[in-house]
Amino acid sequence: MGSCGTWAWQELLVLLSSVWLWVGSGQPTPPGSTHPPGPQLKFRLAGYPRKHNEGRVEVFYNDEWGTICDDDFTLANAHVLCRHLGFVAATGWAHSAKYGKGIGRIWLDNVNCAGGEKSIGDCKHRGWGNSDCSHEEDAGVICKDERIPGFKDSNVIETEQSHVEEVRLRPVVSGARRQLPVTEGIVEVRYKDGWAQICDEGWDSQNSRVVCGMMGFPAEKKVNRNFYKLASKSQPKQKRREDVGSKKRLFTERQQLNYRLHSVSCTGTEVHLSMCAFEFYRGNASAACGAGMPAVVSCVPGPLFATGNAHKKKQRQQQQSQPRIRLKGGAKVGEGRVEVLKSSEWGTICDDRWNLLSASVVCRELGFGSAREALTGARMGQGTGPIHMNEVQCLGTEKTLWSCPFKNITQEDCKHTEDAAVRCNIPYMGYETLIRLAGGRTAFEGRVEVKRGSKWGMVCSDGWTTKEAMVACRQLGLGYSLHAVTETWYWDASNVTEMVLSGVKCAGHEMSLSHCQHHGTSLNCRNTGTRFAAGVICSETASDLLLHAPLVQETAYIEDRPLHMLYCAAEENCLSSSARLANWPYGHRRLLRFSSQIHNNGRADFRPKAGRHSWVWHECHRHYHSMDIFTHYDILTPNGTKVAEGHKASFCLEDTECEEDVAKRYECANFGEQGITVGCWDLYRHDIDCQWIDITDVKPGNYILQVVINPNFEVAESDFTNNAMKCNCKYDGHRIWVHSCHIGDALSEEANKRFEQYPGQLNNQIS
């Protein structure tokens, strides 16, 4: 692979993480074809609104991008196109420019594929550029969200020279096989139906760094090579035990070595061993690696996966200084939208030139391995606030993302639809082997069964909420929780009938249900029958609601409203408890009013938990409530004591307005479907009933105004930490000043402390 190999692989790395998903394919012309062979084709998905695996199909032909007409379009056509784009198959297709009208040429019309063609050019069609369509007929595809192994940005990199797909660390110290994660062992690669070793001649720390990154570890450490040399030699078992000693006993079974690779040479920045220079052994390799031994690697686990004293030490180090980088919105550990801290405010990164090198710096900085994917186009949902960095260009050796070259953002450069994200390699912990679903209609739903010791059993549904269900879905590797199910009699399709876990209470971030609080061996469940076992419905995507903080600040004011105008509000419990003692209908209540604009920045529509059959009709306001409580409005003292509250039932969830090119789906009128579409927002104006906090009994002083969306976690979201909004406010008994409004997790820890210790407004000039 020569001295130019490093340059060539860097070029390949850029291709692996490019923004557009495209693939070249030759154009063989079958006998009898009516169209001549054309130049190399490229494909991409475009349009809006869409997810990463769907969109308007655009094809690059004759040096020009164009579209495909939907005339005679079929699912078979979509299968061929999705394979071009690196997906295993199609699940559907769209007509009539569902993803917006394209521009330029319409390259293909009346396409008719059988479904097995290697190229869209092999299908029957009217000929390149011959169409009677307009862009109102542009076709789109919905691909199955599963990548073809080895295709472009996959973790499995395939090239003509290298076919190293699967790599593992095999522990050889007794007891190590029972401990996860495996941090040290012999490096082995998948070969035919078994595993083969790598000769360690010339092996160095850069090679180890690449292997550790693949295994989910941020760094490597020096290994005791002499210890493993004993294991690789043909010594009597008793002699080996004596040499090694009782602290580290080797497995005594003799394993025949089968070398596959040698002369491995990595730079240390590669995300996969197959991207390094190396050579294969040819023919009979039984006498290979004469002067060497199997390559051995020892890795340093990140804080999340460290155990014992090392774990406590790293936790103390982390607590001393707040990290300047974090991941948000991911369903699994080690994935999410990348956010960085600058000037005490969290912000996102624009995806221009975002690649695996930069993504790997992020992953390692956070204590994970190298990057598995560098994601673009807000694949992990849109962030909020500033965009701090653009065109990040890391070399891959940096300790922190802030050490990489980057450009500052101007307002025209990027939008949050271009937020960068990552999927990191994480250590294998085996958590998914301790949980399963039973009885569901699909693999994403069912009754939860967990393994305790050697026995499988059910989980008691007492206290089973969205948070517990989120952890269960994460442990299963099935994404987010769509519903936490507390009665599962209709999923009773298993021979498991015993409860083995009760009292489960999760914070929501745990990797396994066993990490949550629970009763242990002392089971305590009110209903132990199979009907009351916990269940879940999981989903690969979820909504993400957040409040538009500036609007609250701009619209806040005080109104003294007569009691005779508040009968409906009293019926809805929108007034403080002292209102019951008022001299109705005389007198008034003092109300802090403001507008709420609630955006859905996630990847799935926000739908109320209850179906329309169970919505409650409220005669007074003449509308249906689809959720009992949708938001909490509170006035707090700086130390967190609640002095006034107002809760807002979900009067009606609908798309008041949407971003450009996003169509409204939900409308309250005529008993319509309720929800908030991705890219839309629901506006509750300051002048509607219950859009207030009753502050009649509040004394003058300095307070915090807090608004919490979806406070009871009734509906699953990809991120609950951004559901709260806080403002400073000063009330002098006659007027109120509301300022410094921000989403709860938008500021640094230090800035949040300053916010809570705010001494108060001295005048009406907010600086």
PDB file of C-alpha atoms in Angstrom, residues 636-643 702-704 756-757:
ATOM      1  CA  LEU A 636     -40.441  30.483  42.433  1.00  0.00           C
ATOM      2  CA  THR A 637     -38.244  32.249  44.953  1.00  0.00           C
ATOM      3  CA  PRO A 638     -34.504  32.191  44.114  1.00  0.00           C
ATOM      4  CA  ASN A 639     -34.086  29.180  46.424  1.00  0.00           C
ATOM      5  CA  GLY A 640     -36.778  27.246  44.526  1.00  0.00           C
ATOM      6  CA  THR A 641     -39.794  27.676  46.821  1.00  0.00           C
ATOM      7  CA  LYS A 642     -43.039  27.830  44.854  1.00  0.00           C
ATOM      8  CA  VAL A 643     -45.135  30.912  45.652  1.00  0.00           C
ATOM      9  CA  ASN A 702     -37.389  38.963  43.098  1.00  0.00           C
ATOM     10  CA  TYR A 703     -38.595  35.696  41.599  1.00  0.00           C
ATOM     11  CA  ILE A 704     -38.039  33.081  38.904  1.00  0.00           C
ATOM     12  CA  GLU A 756     -30.419  31.905  40.554  1.00  0.00           C
ATOM     13  CA  GLN A 757     -28.514  34.344  42.788  1.00  0.00           C
TER      14      GLN A 757
END
